Structure formats: C-alpha cells, structure tokens
Coordinates of C-alpha atoms and ligand atoms in Angstrom, one line a residue:
M1 CA 6.7 -1.6 26.1
F2 CA 4.6 -4.1 24.1
S3 CA 6.2 -7.2 25.8
E4 CA 5.4 -5.8 29.3
M5 CA 1.7 -5.3 28.6
K6 CA -0.9 -7.1 30.7
S7 CA -2.8 -8.2 27.6
V8 CA 0.3 -9.4 25.9
K9 CA 1.2 -11.6 28.9
K10 CA -2.4 -12.9 28.8
L11 CA -2.2 -13.6 25.1
Q12 CA 1.1 -15.4 25.5
K13 CA -0.7 -18.1 27.6
M14 CA -3.4 -18.7 25.0
K15 CA -3.3 -21.5 22.5
A16 CA -4.0 -21.2 18.8
V17 CA -7.4 -22.7 17.8
D18 CA -7.1 -26.0 16.0
L19 CA -8.9 -25.3 12.8
K20 CA -8.8 -28.9 11.7
R21 CA -11.2 -29.6 14.5
E22 CA -13.0 -26.3 15.0
F23 CA -13.6 -24.9 11.5
T24 CA -17.4 -25.2 11.1
D25 CA -20.1 -23.6 9.0
Q26 CA -21.4 -22.0 12.1
R27 CA -18.0 -20.4 12.7
I28 CA -17.9 -19.1 9.2
R29 CA -21.4 -17.5 9.7
E30 CA -20.5 -15.9 13.0
M31 CA -16.9 -14.8 12.6
V32 CA -17.5 -11.8 10.4
L33 CA -17.2 -8.1 10.9
S34 CA -19.2 -6.0 8.4
G35 CA -19.2 -2.2 7.8
S36 CA -18.5 0.5 5.2
G37 CA -19.3 -1.9 2.3
F38 CA -16.9 -4.7 3.5
H39 CA -17.1 -8.0 5.2
L40 CA -14.1 -9.3 7.0
L41 CA -14.5 -13.0 7.3
Y42 CA -12.1 -14.4 9.9
A43 CA -13.3 -17.9 10.8
A44 CA -10.2 -19.4 9.2
E45 CA -7.9 -17.5 11.7
Q46 CA -6.7 -19.5 14.7
V47 CA -8.7 -17.4 17.2
N48 CA -11.7 -17.8 19.5
S49 CA -13.7 -15.3 21.5
E50 CA -11.3 -15.4 24.4
I51 CA -8.3 -14.6 22.1
I52 CA -10.3 -11.9 20.4
N53 CA -11.3 -10.3 23.7
A54 CA -7.6 -10.3 24.8
L55 CA -6.6 -8.7 21.5
Y56 CA -9.1 -5.9 22.0
E57 CA -7.7 -5.5 25.5
L58 CA -4.3 -5.0 23.8
A59 CA -5.9 -2.4 21.5
E60 CA -7.2 -0.5 24.5
E61 CA -4.0 -0.9 26.5
S62 CA -2.1 0.5 23.5
Q63 CA -4.6 3.5 23.2
V64 CA -5.1 2.9 19.5
A65 CA -8.2 5.1 19.4
K66 CA -6.4 8.0 21.0
K67 CA -3.4 7.6 18.7
M68 CA -5.6 7.4 15.5
K69 CA -7.4 10.6 16.5
A70 CA -4.1 12.3 17.2
M71 CA -2.8 11.2 13.9
Q72 CA -5.8 12.5 11.9
E73 CA -5.8 15.7 13.9
G74 CA -2.2 16.5 12.9
E75 CA -0.3 15.8 16.1
I76 CA 3.4 15.1 15.5
M77 CA 3.4 11.3 15.2
N78 CA 6.4 10.9 13.0
K79 CA 9.2 11.2 15.6
I80 CA 11.5 9.3 17.9
D81 CA 11.6 10.9 21.4
G82 CA 15.0 12.1 22.5
F83 CA 16.7 11.7 19.1
P84 CA 16.8 13.7 15.9
S85 CA 14.0 12.5 13.7
E86 CA 11.6 13.8 11.0
N87 CA 9.3 15.3 13.7
R88 CA 6.3 15.7 11.5
S89 CA 2.6 15.4 11.5
V90 CA 1.1 12.5 9.5
L91 CA -1.8 13.9 7.5
H92 CA -2.5 11.8 4.4
T93 CA -6.1 11.6 5.7
A94 CA -6.5 15.4 5.3
M95 CA -5.8 15.0 1.5
R96 CA -9.2 13.4 1.2
D97 CA -11.2 15.4 3.8
Q98 CA -12.8 17.2 0.9
F99 CA -16.4 16.2 1.2
D100 CA -19.5 17.7 2.9
H101 CA -18.7 19.4 6.0
R102 CA -14.9 19.4 6.6
Q103 CA -14.1 17.1 9.5
S104 CA -10.5 18.1 10.2
R105 CA -9.5 20.7 12.8
G106 CA -6.3 22.6 13.5
E107 CA -3.2 21.5 11.6
A108 CA -5.3 18.9 9.8
K109 CA -7.7 21.6 8.6
L110 CA -4.9 23.6 7.2
A111 CA -3.6 20.5 5.4
A112 CA -7.0 19.8 4.0
E113 CA -7.2 23.4 2.7
L114 CA -3.9 23.1 1.0
A115 CA -5.0 19.9 -0.6
E116 CA -8.2 21.6 -1.8
R117 CA -6.1 24.3 -3.4
E118 CA -4.2 21.7 -5.4
L119 CA -7.3 19.9 -6.3
K120 CA -8.8 23.1 -7.7
K121 CA -5.6 23.6 -9.7
L122 CA -5.8 20.0 -11.0
E123 CA -9.4 20.4 -12.1
A124 CA -8.6 23.6 -14.1
F125 CA -5.5 22.0 -15.5
L126 CA -7.3 18.9 -16.7
E127 CA -9.9 21.1 -18.4
K128 CA -7.2 23.1 -20.1
I129 CA -5.4 20.1 -21.5
D130 CA -8.5 18.1 -22.3
G131 CA -8.1 16.3 -25.7
K132 CA -4.5 17.6 -26.2
F133 CA -2.7 14.5 -24.9
T134 CA -3.3 10.8 -25.5
D135 CA -0.6 9.4 -23.2
L136 CA 0.8 10.3 -19.8
I137 CA 4.1 9.1 -18.5
Q138 CA 4.6 9.3 -14.7
I139 CA 8.2 9.4 -13.7
G140 CA 8.8 8.6 -10.0
I141 CA 9.9 5.8 -7.7
G142 CA 9.0 4.2 -4.4
G143 CA 6.0 6.1 -2.9
S144 CA 5.9 8.3 -6.0
D145 CA 5.3 5.3 -8.2
L146 CA 3.9 2.2 -6.4
G147 CA 0.6 3.6 -5.1
P148 CA -0.3 5.6 -8.1
R149 CA 0.6 2.7 -10.4
A150 CA -1.4 0.2 -8.4
L151 CA -4.4 2.4 -8.4
S152 CA -4.1 3.2 -12.1
I153 CA -4.1 -0.5 -13.0
A154 CA -6.9 -1.2 -10.5
A155 CA -9.0 1.6 -12.0
A156 CA -8.3 0.8 -15.7
A157 CA -11.9 -0.4 -16.2
F158 CA -13.1 3.1 -15.5
Q159 CA -10.5 4.9 -17.6
K160 CA -11.6 7.4 -20.3
P161 CA -11.5 6.1 -23.8
N162 CA -8.4 7.0 -25.9
V163 CA -6.0 7.7 -23.1
K164 CA -3.1 5.6 -21.8
V165 CA -0.9 6.0 -18.8
H166 CA 2.7 4.7 -18.4
F167 CA 5.2 4.7 -15.6
I168 CA 8.9 4.9 -15.5
S169 CA 10.6 4.3 -12.1
N170 CA 13.8 2.3 -12.5
V171 CA 17.1 4.0 -13.3
D172 CA 17.7 1.0 -15.6
P173 CA 17.7 2.7 -19.0
D174 CA 15.6 -0.2 -20.3
D175 CA 12.7 1.0 -18.3
A176 CA 12.6 4.5 -19.9
N177 CA 13.4 3.1 -23.4
S178 CA 10.6 0.5 -23.2
V179 CA 8.0 3.2 -22.4
L180 CA 9.4 5.7 -24.9
K181 CA 9.1 3.0 -27.6
C182 CA 5.3 2.9 -27.4
V183 CA 4.3 6.6 -27.1
D184 CA 3.9 9.5 -29.6
L185 CA 5.8 12.2 -27.7
K186 CA 3.9 15.0 -29.5
K187 CA 0.8 13.8 -27.7
T188 CA 2.5 12.8 -24.4
L189 CA 2.3 14.6 -21.1
V190 CA 5.1 13.7 -18.7
V191 CA 4.6 14.1 -14.9
V192 CA 7.7 14.1 -12.9
V193 CA 6.9 13.2 -9.3
S194 CA 9.4 13.6 -6.5
K195 CA 8.5 15.0 -3.1
S196 CA 12.2 15.7 -2.3
G197 CA 13.0 16.8 -5.8
S198 CA 16.3 15.1 -5.4
T199 CA 15.9 11.4 -6.1
L200 CA 18.6 10.1 -8.4
E201 CA 16.4 7.7 -10.4
T202 CA 13.7 10.3 -11.0
L203 CA 16.0 13.2 -12.0
T204 CA 17.9 10.9 -14.3
N205 CA 14.7 9.6 -16.0
E206 CA 13.4 13.2 -16.3
E207 CA 16.6 14.1 -18.2
F208 CA 16.4 10.9 -20.2
V209 CA 12.8 11.7 -21.5
K210 CA 13.5 15.4 -21.9
E211 CA 16.5 14.6 -24.1
R212 CA 14.2 12.4 -26.3
M213 CA 11.6 15.2 -26.5
I214 CA 14.3 17.7 -27.6
Q215 CA 15.6 15.3 -30.2
S216 CA 12.1 15.0 -31.5
G217 CA 11.9 18.8 -32.0
L218 CA 9.6 19.3 -29.0
N219 CA 9.8 21.8 -26.2
P220 CA 9.7 20.0 -22.8
K221 CA 8.1 23.0 -21.2
D222 CA 4.9 22.2 -23.2
H223 CA 4.8 18.6 -22.0
F224 CA 6.4 18.4 -18.5
V225 CA 4.5 18.7 -15.2
A226 CA 6.1 18.6 -11.8
V227 CA 4.6 17.2 -8.6
T228 CA 6.9 18.0 -5.7
G229 CA 7.4 19.6 -2.2
E230 CA 7.3 23.4 -2.1
G231 CA 10.8 24.7 -2.3
S232 CA 12.4 21.5 -3.5
P233 CA 15.0 21.5 -6.3
L234 CA 12.1 20.5 -8.7
D235 CA 10.0 23.4 -7.6
D236 CA 10.7 25.7 -10.6
P237 CA 7.4 26.5 -12.3
K238 CA 9.1 28.3 -15.1
K239 CA 10.3 25.0 -16.4
Y240 CA 7.0 23.2 -16.4
L241 CA 3.6 23.4 -18.0
A242 CA 2.2 23.1 -14.5
S243 CA 3.5 22.5 -10.9
F244 CA 1.6 20.7 -8.2
Y245 CA 2.6 20.5 -4.6
M246 CA 2.7 18.0 -1.7
W247 CA 4.0 18.5 1.8
D248 CA 6.2 16.8 4.4
F249 CA 3.2 15.7 6.4
V250 CA 2.3 13.3 3.6
G251 CA 4.7 10.4 3.5
G252 CA 5.7 9.0 0.1
R253 CA 4.0 5.6 0.6
Y254 CA 0.9 7.4 1.9
S255 CA 0.8 9.9 -1.0
A256 CA -1.3 8.2 -3.6
T257 CA -4.3 10.4 -2.7
S258 CA -2.3 13.6 -2.9
M259 CA -1.2 15.1 -6.2
V260 CA 1.3 12.3 -6.4
G261 CA -1.6 10.1 -7.6
G262 CA -3.9 13.0 -8.5
V263 CA -2.5 14.0 -11.8
V264 CA -2.2 10.6 -13.4
L265 CA -5.5 9.4 -12.0
G266 CA -7.3 12.6 -12.9
F267 CA -5.9 12.3 -16.4
A268 CA -6.9 8.7 -16.8
L269 CA -10.3 8.7 -15.0
G270 CA -11.3 12.4 -15.2
Y271 CA -11.3 14.7 -12.2
Q272 CA -14.6 13.2 -10.9
G273 CA -13.1 9.7 -11.0
F274 CA -10.2 10.8 -8.8
L275 CA -12.6 12.4 -6.4
E276 CA -14.5 9.1 -6.2
I277 CA -11.3 7.4 -5.0
L278 CA -10.8 10.2 -2.4
R279 CA -14.4 9.8 -1.3
G280 CA -13.9 6.1 -0.6
A281 CA -10.7 6.7 1.3
H282 CA -12.3 9.5 3.3
E283 CA -15.2 7.2 4.3
M284 CA -12.7 4.6 5.6
D285 CA -10.8 7.4 7.5
Q286 CA -14.1 8.3 9.1
H287 CA -15.0 4.7 9.8
V288 CA -11.8 4.2 11.8
L289 CA -12.3 7.5 13.7
K290 CA -15.9 7.0 14.5
S291 CA -16.5 3.2 15.0
D292 CA -16.1 1.7 18.4
L293 CA -13.2 -0.6 18.7
R294 CA -15.2 -3.7 18.0
S295 CA -16.7 -2.4 14.8
N296 CA -13.5 -1.1 13.4
L297 CA -12.5 -3.2 10.3
P298 CA -8.8 -2.2 9.9
L299 CA -8.3 -2.6 13.6
L300 CA -9.6 -6.2 13.6
S301 CA -7.3 -7.0 10.7
A302 CA -4.4 -5.4 12.5
L303 CA -5.1 -7.4 15.7
L304 CA -5.4 -10.7 13.8
G305 CA -2.1 -9.9 12.2
I306 CA -0.5 -9.2 15.6
W307 CA -1.8 -12.6 16.9
N308 CA -0.2 -14.3 13.9
R309 CA 3.0 -12.4 14.1
N310 CA 3.7 -12.0 17.8
F311 CA 2.0 -15.0 19.4
L312 CA 2.1 -17.7 16.6
G313 CA 5.4 -16.5 15.3
F314 CA 4.6 -16.3 11.6
E315 CA 7.2 -14.3 9.7
T316 CA 5.5 -13.5 6.4
V317 CA 2.0 -12.6 5.2
A318 CA 0.7 -13.3 1.7
I319 CA -1.9 -10.8 0.5
I320 CA -3.7 -12.4 -2.4
P321 CA -6.4 -10.4 -4.2
Y322 CA -8.8 -12.6 -6.3
S323 CA -9.0 -9.6 -8.7
Q324 CA -6.8 -9.1 -11.7
A325 CA -7.3 -5.4 -11.3
L326 CA -5.3 -5.5 -8.1
L327 CA -2.3 -6.9 -10.0
R328 CA 0.1 -4.4 -8.4
F329 CA -1.8 -3.7 -5.3
T330 CA 0.2 -6.1 -3.2
A331 CA 3.4 -4.5 -4.4
H332 CA 2.1 -1.2 -3.1
L333 CA 1.1 -2.8 0.2
Q334 CA 4.6 -4.4 0.4
Q335 CA 6.1 -0.9 0.6
L336 CA 3.3 0.5 2.7
D337 CA 3.7 -2.2 5.4
M338 CA 7.4 -3.1 5.2
E339 CA 8.7 0.5 5.0
S340 CA 6.3 1.6 7.8
N341 CA 6.7 -1.3 10.2
G342 CA 10.1 -2.8 9.4
K343 CA 11.6 -1.1 12.5
H344 CA 13.7 -2.5 15.3
I345 CA 13.5 0.4 17.7
D346 CA 10.5 1.8 19.5
K347 CA 9.4 5.4 19.7
T348 CA 11.9 6.2 22.4
G349 CA 14.8 4.7 20.5
K350 CA 15.0 1.5 22.5
V351 CA 15.7 -1.8 20.7
V352 CA 12.5 -3.8 20.8
N353 CA 12.5 -7.4 22.2
Y354 CA 9.4 -8.5 20.1
S355 CA 8.7 -8.9 16.4
T356 CA 7.5 -6.0 14.4
G357 CA 6.3 -5.9 10.7
P358 CA 6.2 -9.2 8.8
V359 CA 7.4 -9.8 5.2
I360 CA 4.5 -8.9 2.9
W361 CA 4.3 -10.5 -0.5
G362 CA 1.7 -11.9 -3.0
E363 CA 0.2 -12.0 -6.4
P364 CA -3.4 -12.2 -7.6
G365 CA -5.4 -15.5 -7.4
T366 CA -6.2 -17.7 -9.2
N367 CA -2.8 -17.2 -10.8
G368 CA -0.9 -17.8 -7.6
Q369 CA -2.6 -21.2 -7.2
H370 CA -0.7 -22.4 -10.2
S371 CA 2.6 -21.2 -8.8
F372 CA 3.5 -20.7 -5.1
Y373 CA 0.4 -22.3 -3.4
Q374 CA 2.2 -25.7 -3.3
L375 CA 4.5 -24.3 -0.5
I376 CA 1.5 -22.5 1.1
H377 CA -0.4 -25.8 1.4
Q378 CA 2.3 -28.4 2.0
G379 CA 5.6 -26.5 2.7
T380 CA 7.4 -26.6 6.1
D381 CA 6.6 -22.9 6.8
R382 CA 3.1 -21.8 7.6
I383 CA 2.1 -18.6 5.9
P384 CA -0.9 -16.6 6.9
L385 CA -3.0 -15.2 4.0
E386 CA -5.1 -12.2 3.5
F387 CA -7.5 -12.7 0.6
I388 CA -9.3 -9.9 -1.0
G389 CA -12.4 -10.7 -3.1
F390 CA -15.4 -9.0 -4.8
K391 CA -18.9 -10.4 -5.5
K392 CA -19.0 -8.8 -8.9
G393 CA -16.4 -8.0 -11.6
Q394 CA -15.7 -4.5 -12.7
Y395 CA -17.0 -5.0 -16.3
P396 CA -20.7 -5.8 -16.9
H397 CA -19.8 -8.6 -19.3
D398 CA -19.3 -12.2 -18.1
L399 CA -20.1 -15.6 -19.7
K400 CA -21.6 -18.8 -18.4
I401 CA -19.4 -21.7 -19.5
Q402 CA -20.6 -25.1 -18.2
N403 CA -23.3 -23.3 -16.2
T404 CA -21.1 -21.0 -14.2
T405 CA -19.7 -17.5 -14.9
S406 CA -16.0 -16.7 -14.7
Q407 CA -16.7 -14.6 -11.6
Q408 CA -18.3 -17.6 -10.0
K409 CA -15.3 -19.7 -10.9
L410 CA -13.0 -17.0 -9.4
L411 CA -15.0 -16.9 -6.1
S412 CA -15.3 -20.7 -5.9
N413 CA -11.5 -20.8 -6.0
L414 CA -11.2 -18.1 -3.3
F415 CA -13.5 -19.9 -0.8
A416 CA -12.1 -23.3 -1.6
Q417 CA -8.6 -22.1 -0.8
S418 CA -9.7 -20.6 2.5
I419 CA -11.3 -23.9 3.5
A420 CA -8.5 -26.1 2.2
L421 CA -5.8 -24.1 4.1
A422 CA -7.8 -24.2 7.3
T423 CA -8.9 -27.8 7.4
G424 CA -6.2 -29.6 5.5
Q425 CA -6.6 -33.2 4.4
E426 CA -5.7 -36.6 6.0
N427 CA -4.5 -39.3 3.7
E428 CA -2.6 -42.6 3.9
N429 CA -0.3 -41.4 1.2
P430 CA 2.0 -38.8 2.9
N431 CA 2.4 -37.0 -0.3
K432 CA -1.3 -36.2 -0.3
V433 CA -1.4 -35.0 3.3
F434 CA -2.4 -31.3 3.9
T435 CA -1.6 -30.4 7.4
G436 CA -4.2 -27.6 7.6
N437 CA -4.2 -25.0 10.3
R438 CA -2.9 -22.4 7.8
P439 CA -4.6 -19.2 8.9
N440 CA -6.3 -16.9 6.5
R441 CA -9.0 -14.3 6.3
I442 CA -11.1 -12.8 3.5
L443 CA -11.9 -9.1 2.9
L444 CA -15.0 -9.2 0.7
A445 CA -16.7 -6.3 -1.0
E446 CA -19.4 -5.8 -3.7
C447 CA -17.3 -4.6 -6.6
L448 CA -14.0 -2.9 -7.1
D449 CA -15.4 0.4 -8.1
L450 CA -13.5 3.7 -7.6
Q451 CA -14.9 4.4 -4.2
T452 CA -14.2 0.9 -3.0
L453 CA -10.7 1.1 -4.3
G454 CA -10.1 4.3 -2.2
A455 CA -11.6 2.6 0.8
L456 CA -9.4 -0.5 0.3
L457 CA -6.3 1.7 0.1
S458 CA -7.2 3.5 3.3
F459 CA -8.2 0.2 5.0
Y460 CA -4.6 -1.0 4.6
E461 CA -3.1 2.3 5.6
H462 CA -4.9 2.2 8.8
K463 CA -4.2 -1.5 9.4
V464 CA -0.5 -0.7 9.2
A465 CA -0.9 2.4 11.4
Y466 CA -2.7 0.4 14.1
Q467 CA 0.0 -2.3 14.1
G468 CA 2.6 0.4 14.5
F469 CA 0.7 2.0 17.4
I470 CA 0.5 -1.3 19.1
W471 CA 4.2 -2.1 18.6
N472 CA 4.9 1.5 19.7
I473 CA 7.2 2.1 16.7
N474 CA 7.3 5.0 14.3
S475 CA 5.5 3.8 11.2
F476 CA 6.1 7.0 9.3
D477 CA 9.9 7.4 8.7
Q478 CA 12.1 5.3 6.5
E479 CA 15.7 5.6 7.7
G480 CA 16.3 2.1 6.5
V481 CA 16.5 3.2 2.9
Q482 CA 19.1 5.9 3.4
L483 CA 22.4 3.9 3.8
G484 CA 22.1 2.2 0.4
K485 CA 21.5 5.6 -1.2
V486 CA 24.6 7.1 0.4
L487 CA 26.8 4.2 -0.7
A488 CA 25.4 4.2 -4.2
N489 CA 26.6 7.8 -4.5
K490 CA 30.0 6.8 -3.3
I491 CA 30.2 4.1 -6.0
L492 CA 29.1 6.6 -8.6
S493 CA 32.1 8.7 -7.5
L494 CA 34.3 5.7 -8.4
F495 CA 32.7 5.6 -11.8
K496 CA 33.7 9.2 -12.2
G497 CA 37.4 8.2 -11.5
E498 CA 37.6 9.3 -7.8
K499 CA 39.6 6.2 -6.7
G500 CA 40.8 5.3 -3.2
S501 CA 37.8 6.5 -1.3
F502 CA 35.8 3.3 -1.1
P503 CA 37.7 0.0 -1.3
L504 CA 34.5 -2.2 -0.8
G505 CA 32.9 -0.5 -3.8
E506 CA 36.2 -0.8 -5.8
A507 CA 36.3 -4.5 -5.1
Y508 CA 32.9 -4.9 -6.8
L509 CA 33.6 -2.6 -9.7
Q510 CA 36.7 -4.7 -10.7
F511 CA 34.3 -7.3 -12.0
L512 CA 32.9 -4.9 -14.6
N513 CA 36.4 -4.9 -16.2
E514 CA 36.7 -8.7 -16.4
D515 CA 35.4 -10.8 -19.2
Ligands
G6Q601 C1 8.2 6.4 0.9 C2 9.6 6.6 0.8 C3 10.2 6.5 -0.6 C4 10.0 7.7 -1.5 C5 10.9 7.5 -2.7 C6 10.8 8.7 -3.7 O1 7.5 6.6 1.9 O2 9.9 7.8 1.4 O3 9.7 5.3 -1.3 O4 8.7 7.8 -1.9 O5 12.3 7.4 -2.3 O6 11.1 9.9 -3.1 P1 10.8 11.2 -3.8 O7 9.3 11.3 -4.0 O8 11.3 12.3 -2.8 O9 11.5 11.2 -5.1

C-alpha cells in the first residue's frame, strides 16, 4: 500500500521548499524538463533535488514503467482483484497507433487494427458527404461529449471554411432547443455518440432532434450517424446513414481519439486534421513508453502532483491554460482526472488511508485573473496551479499595441502570475500582503497546432494514469456515477405515477406541486 512504501515514509519526513527564500533565476533556468516539444518548468513547485529524488524512488517502487507498458500492451488493468469489476484492458493508446511501423503487440495490436478499420470507414464517409452538410450536431454526454467538445473548440483555428459543429449533451430541453435554433436541418449531420447505447440523456436528445427533422419533412436516416459499442441498443445500421464503432477497452473519458471524437473532428478539420491529432497523441504515448523515468514529462507532472496532494495536503488543483482555444480543456481534464482518480478503495478493494485524486478546476487566463485569482493569491487555502502556455498564437495575425503584441501580453501575465504566486509580497499594510509559497508549474509549447493538441491530451491522460498507478487504484472504472443514475430512474417512475416506491424522491417531488 502507498502509505507503507519506503519512499513515502522518506518523503513524509521532508519539508516543502520555502519559495519566498529560494525562488531564484538560477532555479528557473535549472528546474525544467524538456522533450517532445514541451518544456515543463517546475521551479515554482516546493521541491528540491532531494525531494525529486525521493519522488522518483516512489515511481520506481510503484513500478510505474512496468504498469504503463502493461497498459499499452493490453493487459487487464481495469479491475478490482477479488471483486466483480469491469475486468477490461485499457487501450485508448491503440486508437492512435496508426503511424509508421505499428508499435502495439497482442491485444493492443488487435485493438489498433480495429481502430484502423474505423478510420478507413471514416475517411470514405467524409469523402462521400463532402460538401453535403454545413453543420454537424454531436449528441452525447460525459466522455462522449467533453473530450470531443474541448478538442473541437481548441482546433477551431484549423477548421475547414463553411462548416460549423455544435454539441447537445444535457437532457435539459433548452440545450437541444438552443442548438436547433441556429442550424438549417436540411444541411445538418447529426452524430449520436453513446458507447453503451443506453444513456438516458443521449437517447432522449436523439429523439428530440429526430422529431424536429421529421417535422421539417426530412428523413432522419439521411442525416443521422451512430457511434457506439458493437451490439449496443444503438447498433442498428439500418437506421443510420453510417455507423461507427468503439469498444469496451476504450473508456468514455479516454475516447476522444476514437470515433467518439473522430467523426466530429474529421468533419470539422478534414480527415488529415484528425490524423494530426492522433499523431501528436501517439508521439506522447511513445514518449512515456520509451523515455527513462527522469525524462518522462507526464510522470514528472504526476509526481509533483503527488507531492502537493499527499505530502503538502492540497485538496484542489487549478489547471489554467493561457490559451483561449483551451476554453473547455479544463472541463475535459476535470472529468478525466476526477472520474479516474476519485476513488477510495485500492485495486484489492481495501479502503485507502491516504488521499487520492484532487478536485480539478480552472478557466483560461488571463480571464481567471479578473475573477478567482484573488482567492488564489490571498485566500486562506493554498491552491497549486498547472499553467499551460504557448510561445505563439494559433493565428498568424497579431498586433503591436504600445510596443508589445497581444501574445507577449498574454505570456507576460502567465510568467508574472507564476512568480507572484511563488514569492508573494511583504507589506506593512496587511491588506497588501501576499503570503507566497503557492506552488505552480508551467507546461510550455511552441504553438497549439493539431499535433501539439493531441500530445497535450495524451500528456494529461498519462499523468492521471501514473498517479493512479502510484496510488494503486483503478483509474479506469466509474462506479461513482451509477447510484445517481439508478435513483433518477426511480424518480422518473414517480413521474409516471408509480407512487409508494421511493418516499425520499416523493418528498422532493411535492415541491413541484407547490406555488
Ligand atoms: C466516462 C464515463 C461517462 C460516459 C457517459 C456517456 O468515462 O463512462 O462519462 O462517457 O456516461 O456514456 P455513453 O457513451 O455510454 O452514453
């Protein structure tokens, strides 16, 4: 168990570095790990070489390299020993093993071949519909929405002219209505995405949009595409213009690089554009497999996170991209991280006596600076930050105003925040005191192009996986979302008039009848 490990006991005796005293320019120059087009700048984390060495001992003691290899080779990683569980391989990495010489073997190779089959179908489908549709609506929720939506927004700069993509996720009728208001259904492709083919919100929204199509005199079969698990209730090719598949070895929150993201991203960016994202993700998958521990970028990020969470006791992490394109990226990471590592038992079913996944939240900078940064700088809680920044913007045009470009203004703010949070500020006026020692790190890349976007996605998937390996939890199931779904169905039965079965639900429902 994590808490019994030698390296953990060693780390427990170590003290956080006082950044107010030790944050120097030399530290900034030295505390950087570079590779695969990224620099991870971690001088503003409360670590020194002794702590870093002990963190790498923890990585070794937890056998992270062996576990990552096992995962990418298709070993059954999604399981709880001795108890009924999903018992599946975890092979989102195989979805993008589509380049050069195929790297995967065994189960993973079969998964990569299945993915290739779907990619070929996608390429042919996109060719067939080329020019026929101006808009695409993706209907899906959770993993079938957040990743593809975050990537679509992030890649909008590279979108084909004259196409638009929209998403409907919430069962709130206002969500579907607001999207339907701004499309011409005659020219709209609708992609229904549900791995299980049984998610209430998605099936409801499918019917909602279908009904509107029929009312407009259109045949849904000419407009609707399904992305689902083979054999699911949605797997009925007769009803759809096309059907694409995914498999139980690709978890919902890890599915953006499968057809779950493929259809919408291929439509928006062109097939080659989607491949660029896969290429970037694949490069990062290979980076984590092939680098030694000390060169492995997501691993270092995972270890710094573990230091903050388990040894300094921080409960939340703000992920702040200084990039407007990453507007919904943190929302995706919130699901990725919190659904994966929000677990209270280990892989043998024992309740853990240490903290696991932190609360993840965030919004892009500089916008956040004008909102919640007050608490981050001067609040009573200390919140570690992960900044993401790019040297260049996605568009070629920028303007010098008062001798600096907008991109320079953006980056100045990013670096200034990192320094201010670390060093703080003394002042005689207590209202102007900044206590400092607020740890942060910066992931810096050249430009958020499609390949970098894929690599960034994979970076975070692997960071989350490494933390799960170290905590010895199953990062790949999501039992925690089941109970609410079951009870929602019970309350729906009450709406249908089946009284007496659920007093707690009835108590809430009575308020709907009151003025
Ligand atoms: C993700 C979760 C969850 C899932 C949604 C949608 O890892 O499993 O967010 O993606 O509940 O599920 P379906 O794709 O089956 O509709």
